[in-house]
Structures are given as C-alpha cells and as structure tokens.
Tab-separated table of C-alpha atoms and ligand atoms in Angstrom:
chain	number	residue	atom	x	y	z
A	17	MET	CA	-4.217	-26.296	-185.377
A	18	ASP	CA	-5.853	-23.036	-184.232
A	19	GLN	CA	-3.694	-20.139	-183.008
A	20	LEU	CA	-4.401	-20.597	-179.280
A	21	LYS	CA	-3.910	-24.356	-179.404
A	22	SER	CA	-0.631	-23.994	-181.247
A	23	ARG	CA	0.610	-21.306	-178.793
A	24	PHE	CA	-0.383	-23.566	-175.885
A	25	ASN	CA	1.362	-26.571	-177.440
A	26	GLU	CA	4.642	-24.650	-177.788
A	27	LYS	CA	4.553	-23.545	-174.148
A	28	ALA	CA	3.410	-26.902	-172.798
A	29	SER	CA	5.996	-28.948	-174.692
A	30	ALA	CA	8.798	-26.725	-173.387
A	31	LEU	CA	7.537	-26.882	-169.785
A	32	LYS	CA	7.080	-30.642	-169.891
A	33	THR	CA	10.728	-31.108	-170.855
A	34	GLU	CA	11.786	-28.667	-168.136
A	35	ILE	CA	9.740	-30.440	-165.437
A	36	LYS	CA	11.133	-33.811	-166.450
A	37	ALA	CA	14.704	-32.583	-166.048
A	38	LEU	CA	13.861	-30.784	-162.808
A	39	LEU	CA	12.317	-33.887	-161.245
A	40	LYS	CA	15.198	-36.071	-162.398
A	41	GLU	CA	17.647	-33.891	-160.529
A	42	HIS	CA	15.578	-32.664	-157.557
A	43	GLY	CA	12.715	-35.138	-157.219
A	44	ASN	CA	13.739	-36.132	-153.686
A	45	LYS	CA	13.837	-32.611	-152.231
A	46	THR	CA	11.368	-32.061	-149.368
A	47	VAL	CA	8.985	-29.116	-149.842
A	48	GLY	CA	7.347	-29.219	-146.422
A	49	GLU	CA	6.206	-31.334	-143.529
A	50	VAL	CA	2.672	-32.328	-142.626
A	51	ASN	CA	1.555	-32.262	-139.003
A	52	LEU	CA	-1.407	-34.004	-137.419
A	53	SER	CA	-3.480	-30.785	-137.268
A	54	GLN	CA	-3.227	-30.622	-141.061
A	55	VAL	CA	-4.132	-34.293	-141.427
A	56	PHE	CA	-7.316	-33.711	-139.405
A	57	GLY	CA	-7.750	-30.111	-140.540
A	58	GLY	CA	-8.598	-30.223	-144.223
A	59	MET	CA	-4.967	-30.403	-145.440
A	60	ARG	CA	-4.504	-26.630	-144.973
A	61	GLY	CA	-1.232	-25.498	-146.502
A	62	VAL	CA	-0.080	-28.956	-147.654
A	63	LYS	CA	1.780	-28.480	-150.948
A	64	SER	CA	0.536	-31.331	-153.094
A	65	MET	CA	-0.216	-30.231	-156.641
A	66	VAL	CA	1.028	-27.948	-159.390
A	67	TRP	CA	-1.269	-25.232	-160.756
A	68	ASP	CA	0.415	-22.682	-162.987
A	69	CYS	CA	-2.579	-20.569	-164.050
A	70	SER	CA	-2.854	-18.643	-160.781
A	71	GLU	CA	-1.273	-18.373	-157.358
A	72	LEU	CA	-2.725	-17.195	-154.053
A	73	ASP	CA	-0.762	-15.244	-151.483
A	74	ALA	CA	-2.272	-14.904	-147.997
A	75	ILE	CA	-1.641	-11.147	-147.884
A	76	GLU	CA	-1.519	-10.041	-151.506
A	77	GLY	CA	-4.359	-12.211	-152.789
A	78	ILE	CA	-4.673	-13.773	-156.194
A	79	ARG	CA	-2.279	-13.336	-159.111
A	80	PHE	CA	-3.056	-14.811	-162.511
A	81	ARG	CA	0.229	-15.660	-164.241
A	82	GLY	CA	1.823	-12.939	-162.133
A	83	TYR	CA	-0.822	-10.236	-162.682
A	84	ASN	CA	-3.039	-9.038	-159.834
A	85	ILE	CA	-6.639	-7.937	-160.329
A	86	PRO	CA	-6.029	-4.166	-160.692
A	87	GLN	CA	-3.361	-4.973	-163.329
A	88	LEU	CA	-5.731	-7.309	-165.180
A	89	ARG	CA	-8.389	-4.617	-165.125
A	90	GLU	CA	-5.897	-2.287	-166.776
A	91	LEU	CA	-4.012	-4.630	-169.117
A	92	LEU	CA	-6.503	-7.170	-170.492
A	93	PRO	CA	-8.174	-6.164	-173.763
A	94	LYS	CA	-11.582	-4.509	-173.493
A	95	ARG	CA	-14.587	-4.145	-175.723
A	96	GLU	CA	-14.698	-0.770	-177.396
A	97	GLY	CA	-16.333	1.767	-175.091
A	98	ASP	CA	-16.049	-0.453	-171.994
A	99	LYS	CA	-13.667	-0.120	-169.061
A	100	GLU	CA	-13.848	-3.721	-167.867
A	101	PRO	CA	-11.629	-6.608	-169.040
A	102	LEU	CA	-12.917	-9.329	-171.362
A	103	PRO	CA	-12.782	-12.791	-169.687
A	104	GLU	CA	-11.597	-14.207	-173.019
A	105	GLY	CA	-8.333	-12.378	-172.373
A	106	LEU	CA	-7.898	-14.001	-168.981
A	107	PHE	CA	-8.465	-17.468	-170.461
A	108	TRP	CA	-5.793	-16.763	-173.084
A	109	LEU	CA	-3.434	-15.544	-170.349
A	110	MET	CA	-4.038	-18.601	-168.145
A	111	LEU	CA	-3.546	-21.000	-171.033
A	112	THR	CA	-0.444	-19.434	-172.566
A	113	GLY	CA	1.096	-17.263	-169.846
A	114	ASP	CA	0.982	-14.287	-172.270
A	115	LEU	CA	-1.256	-11.222	-172.251
A	116	PRO	CA	-3.274	-11.408	-175.480
A	117	THR	CA	-3.747	-8.664	-178.028
A	118	LYS	CA	-7.209	-7.312	-178.836
A	119	GLU	CA	-7.123	-9.273	-182.129
A	120	GLN	CA	-6.406	-12.527	-180.301
A	121	VAL	CA	-9.269	-11.889	-177.876
A	122	ASP	CA	-11.639	-11.056	-180.738
A	123	TRP	CA	-10.605	-14.310	-182.414
A	124	LEU	CA	-11.399	-16.196	-179.182
A	125	SER	CA	-14.833	-14.519	-178.874
A	126	ASP	CA	-15.602	-15.647	-182.431
A	127	GLU	CA	-14.255	-19.133	-181.782
A	128	TRP	CA	-16.462	-19.576	-178.703
A	129	GLU	CA	-19.448	-18.278	-180.632
A	130	LYS	CA	-18.840	-20.964	-183.292
A	131	ARG	CA	-18.671	-23.660	-180.620
A	132	ALA	CA	-21.688	-22.465	-178.604
A	133	HIS	CA	-24.296	-24.904	-179.911
A	134	VAL	CA	-26.067	-26.703	-177.030
A	135	PRO	CA	-27.539	-30.115	-177.884
A	136	ALA	CA	-31.331	-30.388	-177.805
A	137	HIS	CA	-31.209	-33.176	-175.221
A	138	THR	CA	-29.524	-30.793	-172.746
A	139	PHE	CA	-32.480	-28.400	-172.940
A	140	ALA	CA	-34.748	-31.437	-172.553
A	141	ALA	CA	-32.758	-32.602	-169.502
A	142	MET	CA	-33.155	-29.192	-167.859
A	143	ASP	CA	-36.851	-29.068	-168.757
A	144	ALA	CA	-37.357	-32.484	-167.164
A	145	LEU	CA	-36.260	-31.158	-163.774
A	146	ALA	CA	-38.820	-29.847	-161.295
A	147	PRO	CA	-39.109	-26.055	-161.715
A	148	ASP	CA	-37.971	-25.458	-158.133
A	149	THR	CA	-34.779	-27.515	-158.588
A	150	HIS	CA	-31.875	-25.451	-157.288
A	151	PRO	CA	-30.142	-23.662	-160.196
A	152	MET	CA	-26.806	-25.296	-159.279
A	153	THR	CA	-28.403	-28.746	-159.589
A	154	GLN	CA	-29.759	-27.752	-162.989
A	155	PHE	CA	-26.324	-26.464	-163.987
A	156	SER	CA	-24.582	-29.664	-162.949
A	157	VAL	CA	-27.152	-31.853	-164.733
A	158	ALA	CA	-26.860	-29.733	-167.882
A	159	ILE	CA	-23.066	-30.027	-167.909
A	160	VAL	CA	-23.110	-33.812	-167.471
A	161	SER	CA	-25.819	-34.146	-170.105
A	162	MET	CA	-23.492	-32.461	-172.615
A	163	GLN	CA	-20.874	-35.181	-172.031
A	164	THR	CA	-22.269	-36.802	-175.184
A	165	GLU	CA	-20.213	-34.137	-177.003
A	166	SER	CA	-16.894	-35.039	-175.391
A	167	VAL	CA	-14.079	-35.198	-177.931
A	168	PHE	CA	-11.838	-36.783	-175.280
A	169	ALA	CA	-14.293	-39.623	-174.521
A	170	LYS	CA	-14.804	-40.306	-178.226
A	171	ARG	CA	-11.110	-40.297	-179.076
A	172	TYR	CA	-10.246	-42.375	-175.994
A	173	ALA	CA	-12.756	-45.001	-177.094
A	174	GLU	CA	-11.120	-44.970	-180.528
A	175	GLY	CA	-7.740	-45.679	-178.922
A	176	MET	CA	-6.037	-42.275	-178.728
A	177	GLY	CA	-2.507	-42.316	-177.303
A	178	LYS	CA	-1.390	-40.417	-174.186
A	179	HIS	CA	0.344	-37.751	-176.256
A	180	GLU	CA	-3.062	-36.674	-177.610
A	181	TYR	CA	-4.850	-36.243	-174.257
A	182	TRP	CA	-4.104	-32.535	-174.025
A	183	ASP	CA	-5.400	-31.897	-177.542
A	184	ALA	CA	-8.733	-33.588	-176.853
A	185	THR	CA	-8.993	-31.828	-173.465
A	186	TYR	CA	-8.320	-28.479	-175.141
A	187	GLU	CA	-11.184	-29.166	-177.574
A	188	ASP	CA	-13.548	-30.187	-174.750
A	189	SER	CA	-12.597	-27.154	-172.669
A	190	MET	CA	-13.136	-24.702	-175.513
A	191	ASN	CA	-16.457	-26.314	-176.470
A	192	LEU	CA	-17.699	-26.464	-172.905
A	193	ILE	CA	-16.813	-22.866	-172.035
A	194	ALA	CA	-18.495	-21.745	-175.259
A	195	LYS	CA	-21.753	-23.492	-174.313
A	196	LEU	CA	-22.000	-22.442	-170.660
A	197	PRO	CA	-23.564	-18.963	-171.063
A	198	ARG	CA	-26.446	-20.391	-173.094
A	199	VAL	CA	-27.063	-23.162	-170.577
A	200	ALA	CA	-26.758	-20.827	-167.583
A	201	ALA	CA	-29.057	-18.206	-169.106
A	202	TYR	CA	-31.569	-20.937	-169.953
A	203	ILE	CA	-31.638	-21.995	-166.287
A	204	TYR	CA	-32.252	-18.404	-165.183
A	205	ARG	CA	-35.050	-17.701	-167.655
A	206	ARG	CA	-36.615	-21.126	-167.091
A	207	THR	CA	-36.609	-20.798	-163.313
A	208	PHE	CA	-37.454	-17.130	-162.854
A	209	HIS	CA	-38.998	-15.837	-166.100
A	210	ASN	CA	-41.535	-18.494	-167.096
A	211	GLY	CA	-39.258	-20.004	-169.715
A	212	ASP	CA	-39.283	-16.783	-171.723
A	213	HIS	CA	-35.863	-17.371	-173.330
A	214	ILE	CA	-33.726	-14.842	-175.163
A	215	GLU	CA	-31.798	-15.797	-178.299
A	216	PRO	CA	-28.028	-15.177	-178.270
A	217	ASP	CA	-26.673	-11.987	-179.826
A	218	THR	CA	-23.726	-13.160	-181.895
A	219	SER	CA	-22.341	-9.640	-182.245
A	220	LEU	CA	-21.506	-9.633	-178.541
A	221	ASP	CA	-18.550	-11.037	-176.632
A	222	TRP	CA	-18.851	-14.110	-174.354
A	223	ALA	CA	-19.805	-12.222	-171.164
A	224	GLY	CA	-21.815	-9.548	-172.950
A	225	ASN	CA	-23.902	-12.176	-174.712
A	226	PHE	CA	-24.464	-13.952	-171.393
A	227	ALA	CA	-25.709	-10.689	-169.818
A	228	HIS	CA	-27.941	-10.165	-172.862
A	229	MET	CA	-29.452	-13.692	-172.594
A	230	LEU	CA	-30.115	-13.178	-168.870
A	231	GLY	CA	-32.387	-10.336	-169.992
A	232	ILE	CA	-30.998	-7.478	-167.926
A	233	LYS	CA	-30.933	-4.498	-170.230
A	234	ASP	CA	-28.342	-2.202	-168.755
A	235	ALA	CA	-24.955	-1.514	-170.348
A	236	ASP	CA	-23.383	-1.262	-166.891
A	237	PHE	CA	-24.634	-4.766	-166.046
A	238	MET	CA	-22.772	-6.046	-169.117
A	239	SER	CA	-19.648	-4.339	-167.814
A	240	LEU	CA	-20.220	-5.909	-164.408
A	241	MET	CA	-20.547	-9.354	-165.973
A	242	ARG	CA	-17.232	-8.888	-167.817
A	243	LEU	CA	-15.530	-8.002	-164.548
A	244	TYR	CA	-17.409	-10.632	-162.520
A	245	LEU	CA	-16.588	-13.454	-164.923
A	246	THR	CA	-12.944	-12.373	-164.915
A	247	ILE	CA	-12.352	-12.126	-161.175
A	248	HIS	CA	-14.145	-15.367	-160.179
A	249	ALA	CA	-12.253	-17.513	-162.701
A	250	ASP	CA	-9.444	-18.991	-160.654
A	251	HIS	CA	-8.020	-19.016	-157.113
A	252	GLU	CA	-5.066	-21.391	-157.426
A	253	GLY	CA	-5.584	-25.148	-157.320
A	254	GLY	CA	-6.303	-26.017	-153.707
A	255	ASN	CA	-9.782	-24.484	-153.358
A	256	ALA	CA	-12.569	-27.045	-153.308
A	257	SER	CA	-14.032	-26.545	-156.797
A	258	ALA	CA	-10.641	-26.366	-158.524
A	259	HIS	CA	-9.254	-29.281	-156.608
A	260	THR	CA	-12.354	-31.358	-157.365
A	261	VAL	CA	-11.979	-30.740	-161.095
A	262	HIS	CA	-8.306	-31.641	-160.824
A	263	LEU	CA	-9.043	-34.862	-158.928
A	264	THR	CA	-11.844	-36.009	-161.226
A	265	GLY	CA	-9.811	-35.107	-164.298
A	266	SER	CA	-6.856	-37.104	-162.996
A	267	THR	CA	-8.836	-40.318	-163.538
A	268	LEU	CA	-9.108	-39.288	-167.217
A	269	SER	CA	-12.766	-38.490	-166.762
A	270	ASP	CA	-13.310	-35.906	-169.488
A	271	ALA	CA	-13.790	-32.165	-168.997
A	272	TYR	CA	-17.607	-32.480	-168.782
A	273	TYR	CA	-17.463	-34.925	-165.865
A	274	ALA	CA	-14.647	-32.999	-164.228
A	275	LEU	CA	-16.398	-29.635	-164.456
A	276	ALA	CA	-19.700	-31.054	-163.175
A	277	SER	CA	-17.820	-32.481	-160.151
A	278	GLY	CA	-16.283	-29.090	-159.503
A	279	MET	CA	-19.667	-27.383	-159.735
A	280	ASN	CA	-21.109	-29.786	-157.159
A	281	SER	CA	-18.295	-28.704	-154.895
A	282	LEU	CA	-18.857	-25.019	-155.601
A	283	ALA	CA	-22.487	-25.515	-154.538
A	284	GLY	CA	-21.551	-25.829	-150.842
A	285	PRO	CA	-22.263	-22.884	-148.483
A	286	LEU	CA	-18.664	-22.749	-147.239
A	287	HIS	CA	-17.548	-22.242	-150.856
A	288	GLY	CA	-19.415	-20.737	-153.832
A	289	LEU	CA	-22.902	-20.913	-152.371
A	290	ALA	CA	-21.732	-18.305	-149.837
A	291	ASN	CA	-22.623	-15.693	-152.490
A	292	GLN	CA	-26.327	-16.551	-152.172
A	293	GLU	CA	-26.053	-16.915	-148.394
A	294	VAL	CA	-24.653	-13.390	-148.002
A	295	ILE	CA	-27.525	-11.582	-149.683
A	296	LYS	CA	-30.117	-13.902	-148.138
A	297	TRP	CA	-28.674	-13.027	-144.718
A	298	ILE	CA	-28.717	-9.303	-145.593
A	299	PHE	CA	-32.339	-9.509	-146.805
A	300	GLU	CA	-33.243	-11.203	-143.515
A	301	MET	CA	-31.410	-8.463	-141.632
A	302	VAL	CA	-33.384	-5.738	-143.422
A	303	GLU	CA	-36.602	-7.617	-142.714
A	304	LYS	CA	-35.769	-8.134	-139.052
A	305	LEU	CA	-34.582	-4.577	-138.426
A	306	GLY	CA	-37.372	-3.065	-140.517
A	307	THR	CA	-35.008	-0.701	-142.340
A	308	LYS	CA	-32.773	-0.654	-145.415
A	309	THR	CA	-30.526	1.899	-143.728
A	310	PRO	CA	-29.504	0.201	-140.479
A	311	SER	CA	-27.003	1.877	-138.163
A	312	LYS	CA	-23.628	0.266	-137.451
A	313	GLU	CA	-24.890	-0.577	-133.957
A	314	GLN	CA	-27.945	-2.392	-135.372
A	315	ILE	CA	-25.725	-4.300	-137.799
A	316	ALA	CA	-23.307	-5.263	-135.013
A	317	GLN	CA	-26.213	-6.627	-132.971
A	318	TYR	CA	-27.435	-8.680	-135.941
A	319	VAL	CA	-23.935	-10.071	-136.515
A	320	ASN	CA	-23.663	-11.020	-132.836
A	321	ASP	CA	-27.098	-12.676	-132.953
A	322	THR	CA	-25.979	-14.754	-135.948
A	323	LEU	CA	-22.856	-15.895	-134.096
A	324	ALA	CA	-24.858	-16.627	-130.931
A	325	ALA	CA	-27.069	-18.930	-133.048
A	326	LYS	CA	-23.856	-20.875	-133.895
A	327	LYS	CA	-23.859	-19.800	-137.518
A	328	VAL	CA	-21.030	-18.373	-139.616
A	329	ILE	CA	-21.048	-14.847	-141.005
A	330	PRO	CA	-21.311	-15.536	-144.732
A	331	GLY	CA	-18.842	-13.729	-146.964
A	332	TYR	CA	-16.226	-13.425	-144.222
A	333	GLY	CA	-13.203	-15.591	-143.544
A	334	HIS	CA	-10.936	-17.596	-145.813
A	335	ALA	CA	-8.836	-20.734	-145.664
A	336	VAL	CA	-5.782	-19.000	-147.170
A	337	LEU	CA	-6.274	-15.209	-147.305
A	338	ARG	CA	-5.362	-13.054	-144.299
A	339	GLN	CA	-6.427	-9.674	-145.740
A	340	PRO	CA	-9.566	-8.316	-147.456
A	341	ASP	CA	-9.990	-10.323	-150.657
A	342	PRO	CA	-8.836	-8.270	-153.696
A	343	ARG	CA	-11.908	-9.629	-155.491
A	344	PHE	CA	-14.038	-7.924	-152.802
A	345	THR	CA	-12.041	-4.732	-153.324
A	346	ALA	CA	-12.465	-4.920	-157.118
A	347	GLN	CA	-16.232	-5.135	-156.712
A	348	LYS	CA	-16.206	-2.261	-154.195
A	349	THR	CA	-14.226	-0.167	-156.686
A	350	PHE	CA	-16.757	-1.054	-159.389
A	351	ALA	CA	-19.619	0.042	-157.112
A	352	GLU	CA	-17.837	3.316	-156.309
A	353	GLU	CA	-17.431	4.023	-160.023
A	354	TYR	CA	-20.780	2.846	-161.381
A	355	ILE	CA	-23.319	2.890	-158.547
A	356	LYS	CA	-24.266	5.880	-156.468
A	357	ASP	CA	-25.931	5.473	-153.092
A	358	ASP	CA	-27.537	2.026	-153.168
A	359	ASP	CA	-29.009	0.760	-149.878
A	360	TYR	CA	-27.706	-2.797	-150.216
A	361	VAL	CA	-24.259	-1.695	-151.369
A	362	ASN	CA	-24.176	0.660	-148.367
A	363	ILE	CA	-25.035	-2.240	-146.043
A	364	VAL	CA	-22.174	-4.303	-147.532
A	365	TRP	CA	-19.795	-1.408	-146.863
A	366	LYS	CA	-21.072	-0.953	-143.286
A	367	LEU	CA	-20.627	-4.690	-142.680
A	368	PHE	CA	-17.025	-4.247	-143.825
A	369	GLU	CA	-16.602	-1.630	-141.063
A	370	VAL	CA	-18.278	-3.744	-138.384
A	371	VAL	CA	-17.671	-7.475	-138.964
A	372	PRO	CA	-13.835	-7.762	-138.881
A	373	ASP	CA	-13.613	-6.395	-135.310
A	374	ILE	CA	-16.343	-8.735	-134.096
A	375	LEU	CA	-14.862	-11.831	-135.767
A	376	GLY	CA	-11.375	-10.799	-134.624
A	377	SER	CA	-12.586	-10.577	-131.028
A	378	LEU	CA	-13.671	-14.242	-131.102
A	379	GLY	CA	-9.990	-15.172	-131.063
A	380	LYS	CA	-10.369	-18.225	-133.275
A	381	VAL	CA	-11.195	-16.872	-136.743
A	382	LYS	CA	-7.933	-16.791	-138.698
A	383	ASN	CA	-9.145	-14.270	-141.269
A	384	PRO	CA	-11.839	-11.782	-140.159
A	385	TRP	CA	-11.895	-10.003	-143.547
A	386	PRO	CA	-14.477	-10.147	-146.379
A	387	ASN	CA	-14.040	-12.635	-149.211
A	388	VAL	CA	-15.276	-12.446	-152.816
A	389	ASP	CA	-18.830	-13.415	-151.879
A	390	ALA	CA	-19.383	-10.540	-149.440
A	391	HIS	CA	-19.995	-8.019	-152.225
A	392	SER	CA	-21.299	-9.701	-155.352
A	393	GLY	CA	-24.955	-10.069	-154.313
A	394	ALA	CA	-25.492	-6.362	-153.634
A	395	LEU	CA	-24.192	-5.506	-157.124
A	396	LEU	CA	-26.500	-8.044	-158.757
A	397	VAL	CA	-29.501	-6.833	-156.742
A	398	HIS	CA	-28.742	-3.287	-157.861
A	399	TYR	CA	-29.141	-4.289	-161.507
A	400	GLY	CA	-32.323	-6.267	-160.819
A	401	LEU	CA	-30.915	-9.798	-160.552
A	402	LYS	CA	-32.474	-10.463	-157.168
A	403	GLU	CA	-33.036	-14.230	-157.402
A	404	TYR	CA	-30.130	-15.166	-155.166
A	405	SER	CA	-30.390	-18.948	-155.544
A	406	TYR	CA	-29.010	-18.296	-159.042
A	407	TYR	CA	-25.832	-16.516	-157.943
A	408	THR	CA	-23.575	-19.555	-157.655
A	409	VAL	CA	-24.274	-20.417	-161.296
A	410	LEU	CA	-22.693	-17.086	-162.278
A	411	PHE	CA	-19.669	-18.003	-160.174
A	412	GLY	CA	-19.594	-21.431	-161.853
A	413	VAL	CA	-19.594	-20.033	-165.398
A	414	SER	CA	-16.551	-17.991	-164.478
A	415	ARG	CA	-14.790	-20.735	-162.510
A	416	ALA	CA	-14.941	-22.942	-165.625
A	417	LEU	CA	-12.341	-20.685	-167.283
A	418	GLY	CA	-9.683	-21.337	-164.659
A	419	VAL	CA	-10.300	-24.985	-163.938
A	420	LEU	CA	-10.539	-25.973	-167.597
A	421	ALA	CA	-7.388	-24.065	-168.520
A	422	ALA	CA	-5.678	-25.936	-165.658
A	423	LEU	CA	-7.176	-29.280	-166.733
A	424	THR	CA	-5.722	-28.794	-170.205
A	425	TRP	CA	-2.337	-28.097	-168.617
A	426	SER	CA	-2.628	-31.191	-166.420
A	427	ARG	CA	-3.232	-33.437	-169.419
A	428	ALA	CA	-0.398	-31.782	-171.336
A	429	MET	CA	1.992	-32.313	-168.417
A	430	GLY	CA	0.839	-35.922	-168.091
A	431	PHE	CA	0.005	-35.492	-164.396
A	432	PRO	CA	-0.989	-38.878	-162.948
A	433	LEU	CA	-4.024	-40.151	-161.112
A	434	GLU	CA	-4.279	-38.292	-157.795
A	435	ARG	CA	-4.168	-40.651	-154.851
A	436	PRO	CA	-3.134	-39.270	-151.439
A	437	LYS	CA	-2.861	-41.501	-148.378
A	438	SER	CA	-5.491	-41.681	-145.645
A	439	VAL	CA	-4.838	-42.984	-142.146
A	440	THR	CA	-7.076	-44.326	-139.410
A	441	THR	CA	-7.411	-42.764	-135.941
A	442	GLU	CA	-5.917	-46.006	-134.639
A	443	TRP	CA	-2.861	-45.387	-136.827
A	444	VAL	CA	-2.612	-41.861	-135.407
A	445	LYS	CA	-2.734	-43.159	-131.806
A	446	ASP	CA	-0.021	-45.733	-132.570
A	447	PHE	CA	2.037	-43.061	-134.309
A	448	ILE	CA	1.820	-40.822	-131.227
A	449	SER	CA	2.743	-43.564	-128.801
A	450	ASN	CA	5.683	-44.646	-130.960
A	451	SER	CA	7.069	-41.168	-131.550
B	669	LIG	N1	-18.084	-16.596	-139.197
B	669	LIG	C1	-18.044	-17.256	-138.010
B	669	LIG	N2	-17.069	-18.115	-137.676
B	669	LIG	C2	-16.081	-18.279	-138.564
B	669	LIG	C3	-16.034	-17.588	-139.783
B	669	LIG	C4	-17.102	-16.735	-140.092
B	669	LIG	N3	-17.170	-16.079	-141.250
B	669	LIG	N4	-14.904	-17.957	-140.442
B	669	LIG	C5	-14.277	-18.869	-139.661
B	669	LIG	N5	-14.995	-19.059	-138.536
B	669	LIG	C6	-14.725	-20.025	-137.458
B	669	LIG	C7	-14.734	-21.425	-138.038
B	669	LIG	O1	-16.066	-21.901	-138.189
B	669	LIG	C8	-13.924	-22.183	-137.008
B	669	LIG	O2	-14.744	-22.378	-135.883
B	669	LIG	P1	-14.691	-23.764	-135.040
B	669	LIG	O3	-13.270	-23.891	-134.592
B	669	LIG	O4	-15.661	-23.524	-133.936
B	669	LIG	O5	-15.101	-24.847	-135.980
B	669	LIG	C9	-12.844	-21.149	-136.640
B	669	LIG	O6	-13.397	-19.848	-136.958
B	669	LIG	C10	-11.533	-21.311	-137.368
B	669	LIG	O7	-11.791	-21.313	-138.760
B	669	LIG	P2	-10.681	-20.724	-139.780
B	669	LIG	O8	-9.456	-21.576	-139.636
B	669	LIG	O9	-10.543	-19.264	-139.593
B	669	LIG	O10	-11.380	-20.919	-141.188
B	669	LIG	P3	-11.365	-22.213	-142.120
B	669	LIG	O11	-10.137	-22.183	-142.949
B	669	LIG	O12	-11.622	-23.455	-141.347
B	669	LIG	O13	-12.652	-21.946	-143.002
B	669	LIG	C11	-14.141	-20.674	-144.318
B	669	LIG	C12	-12.678	-20.972	-144.021
B	669	LIG	C13	-14.200	-19.824	-145.564
B	669	LIG	C14	-14.868	-21.985	-144.580
B	669	LIG	C15	-14.764	-19.930	-143.111
B	669	LIG	O14	-14.101	-18.709	-142.913
B	669	LIG	C16	-16.251	-19.709	-143.241
B	669	LIG	O15	-17.037	-20.574	-142.892
B	669	LIG	N6	-16.701	-18.497	-143.784
B	669	LIG	C17	-18.081	-18.222	-144.017
B	669	LIG	C18	-18.563	-18.877	-145.312
B	669	LIG	C19	-17.954	-18.201	-146.517
B	669	LIG	O16	-17.970	-16.981	-146.665
B	669	LIG	N7	-17.429	-19.005	-147.444
B	669	LIG	C20	-16.858	-18.514	-148.688
B	669	LIG	C21	-15.334	-18.533	-148.688
B	669	LIG	C22	-14.721	-18.026	-149.965
B	669	LIG	C23	-15.057	-18.944	-151.094
B	669	LIG	O17	-14.656	-20.074	-151.198
B	669	LIG	N8	-15.893	-18.470	-151.974
B	669	LIG	O18	-16.370	-19.247	-152.920
C-alpha cells in the first residue's frame, strides 16, 4: 500500500468507527428544518450531506480542512524558487487532513507522473469530435472515454466486497487526476493551435507540466497555474459540480462517470462557465465602448445596460457567500504582485468598485460581491491564454482534486445511494390547506 493510501486508510477507518457510534447515539437529532421556499428554491442551506475536505462560511469563505486560502498559500509546500503552493499538497491535505511535507508532495508529483498515461482511444475520441466542439464537451467525452481504465469497475465485475470500494476509488482518483493535464492540454492545442501538441516534461510538477503542455512559456504563468489549480479545487459539497459527483458516485458509478457528470454540471453559465462569460462580457464592453481604459461611469452604464437586458452580471453573486470571494482576493493579490498595469486587470478592479453598489441597489441580489470567476479571465488573458471557451476546462482540472478526494472519502465511509424526496405542487397545496 502506498504512503498516501495507507495514511488515508488509518484516518478513514478511525472516522468510520466514530461516525457509527455518533449515529447510534444521536441519529435522531434534528439539524434543521426545511421550508417551502427552500423546497422550491434550489435547496439553499438544507444540510443533507457530509463533506469533510472543505467547508464554506458565508462571510469567511472557503476553508480546506480548517485552512483558509492565505494560510494555504503560506503553508503548502512549494516548488523551489516559486512562491505559489503546489496543488499536490492540497490533495494530500484534503485526503488525510494533514499538511504534507515537501518530500510527501514530491512523492505525489512522481506518483501522478507514473500514472499519467492516456489511452490511445481517448485521443482518438477527442479527434473524432468536430473541431469547434466546446472544450468542456471534449473534456467530458475524454473523461468518460477513459472509463475503460476504471479499477473500480473491473474489481466490481470481479466481485469485490464493500470493504474494498474505497481502495478501488482511491486508485481511480489518483489515475484520473494524473491523466487530466495531458487530456486538457490536448484539447487546448487541438482546438486553438492546429493540433500542434507538446510532449509532457516529466521533470515538472503536476501544474507546472500542465502549463508547459499548454504552450505558454512564462515562468509566472506556471506560478499562476499552481495557484489557480489550488484555489479552484473545492468549495464544500453542496455546489453543483461537487454535488453532482457525489450523487453519481453514490450509485457506485466509478470515478470516471462521476467526474464526467460533475464536469457537465460545471459547464453551466451559473456555475463554472461563468469564468468564460466574464471575460467575454468584458471583451464586448471594450468593443462597445471603444476603449480598453473605460471610466467608472462608462462601466456603470454598461452594467446597467446588461441588467436592463434581463441578464446577470457574470462573476458576481453567490448562493452561499455574502462577502467578496477569497478566491477573487487571492487572484487580485497575485495580480498586484506579478502584473503591473494591465488594461483587463484594471477593468476587473474597476468593476469591483462599481458593480456591488449597483447590484445592492436592486434589493434582491443576496450577495453583490465578486466570486472566483470575476478575476480569472483577466489573468489568463495577460499571459496570452485568450481563448475563453477553454477557461472552464482549467477550472475542471482543479475541481477534480476536491471532488475525487471527497468521493474516496464517501466510499470509505460507506455513504449510501443518495435519494432525497420530491413532492408535487398538488402535495404542497394540500400541505398548506392542512397546516
Ligand atoms: N446579476 C444580476 N442578477 C443577479 C446576480 C447577478 N450577478 N446574482 C443574483 N442575481 C439575481 C438572481 O438572478 C435572482 O433574480 P430573480 O429573483 O429575478 O430570479 C435574485 O438576484 C436573487 O438571487 P440570489 O438569491 O442572490 O442568488 P442565487 O443563489 O439564486 O444564485 C448565482 C447565485 C451565482 C447563480 C447568481 O448570483 C448569478 O447568477 N451570478 C452570475 C453568474 C455567476 O457568476 N456564476 C458563478 C457563481 C460562482 C460559481 O459557481 N463559480 O463556478
């Protein structure tokens, strides 16, 4: 058993015993009530699943195993000469609850490199898609096509017992994460660079190698990718992509099916696709106003025009957060440190000064502040990655870390098939008249 798997097994076995005892004694305790607005309103705030890898607070933002983003930036191991955390370290933290050492992270980089082989039929599946297929569609197809490699599916067919589910899911998760940079870079080069692919550089870490295969030759872009792939990884369990992976996985669909489901969910404009929508909307603003240095008044007018057309302001608002997203702030801090005077970054910062007041004045938007997607596009454009339909794939590569760590936990805890109750409007009317 490898060192991460054995560490995980120790932690998971102990927690499973603890949960069993806890449920035996307190299983009937009520943790909250559900009102009709929540039933009709996307289940906001309904406590209905356990997700130990990260936790979201409306004001404080995300914490991964208790650590917030500035702490992760400081405490997670880094590549020599770089200031940004290695995403390998976050995966170790989410899976074990412990901050890893540099040696443990280096071991994980090597382990993922060993598992990175992508089957030939996956490249063929991507090549069979029309060149203008959206990159998220290509990503989802590629992930499902790799299901042929699933250790879980193979061992299930051979009759594996329940006690082995976590082990097979761990193997699938490690293998899948290892393969994603190659697949994602292939999609980028295929779609935007005439299929001029770049071979992996095995001397690099997971994120660094991904940046290398994308073909953007700037050391600061590698640093950005390390930070980007760290901060997008997880946002507790209730967000759409995480919850989708959890739901699909609960049927004992393997990690490949579960991750592909989650990616299809991430591809919606109210969720991960918002990162492409933000920069598209900013490009259209620049085009419409005829300047890359619009005044705050011009920006405010453009924002009001967007709202008058009954559209949302992409990159603003959140179902849980009630403050600027710390992931937005982390990217702003990165831009302050690494990027001097960039027109698109400046627009993002001016939007931050203008949009919250406008959204707040509508009286219905619960969170007028920027979310993670408000900033990422301007950083990518700065380094030359301007093809915005690709942006959600970057988010997806990162999100895999969190949702697959959580999927491994779910199988280790033996969480059952998820099956909430739906009601009809007729039932609701009867309920009201009888209450
Ligand atoms: N612009 C305009 N109106 C907005 C808005 C925004 N950015 N955010 C919320 N509203 C509106 C809602 O559309 C809703 O209007 P109606 O009552 O007319 O339908 C009202 O304000 C109340 O919504 P809410 O309770 O504040 O927000 P929700 O929890 O329902 O939705 C969303 C949260 C993120 C979907 C929402 O804020 C939104 O659409 N934002 C823009 C898209 C976006 O940036 N999505 C990415 C979110 C982060 C993420 O998941 N990244 O991957």
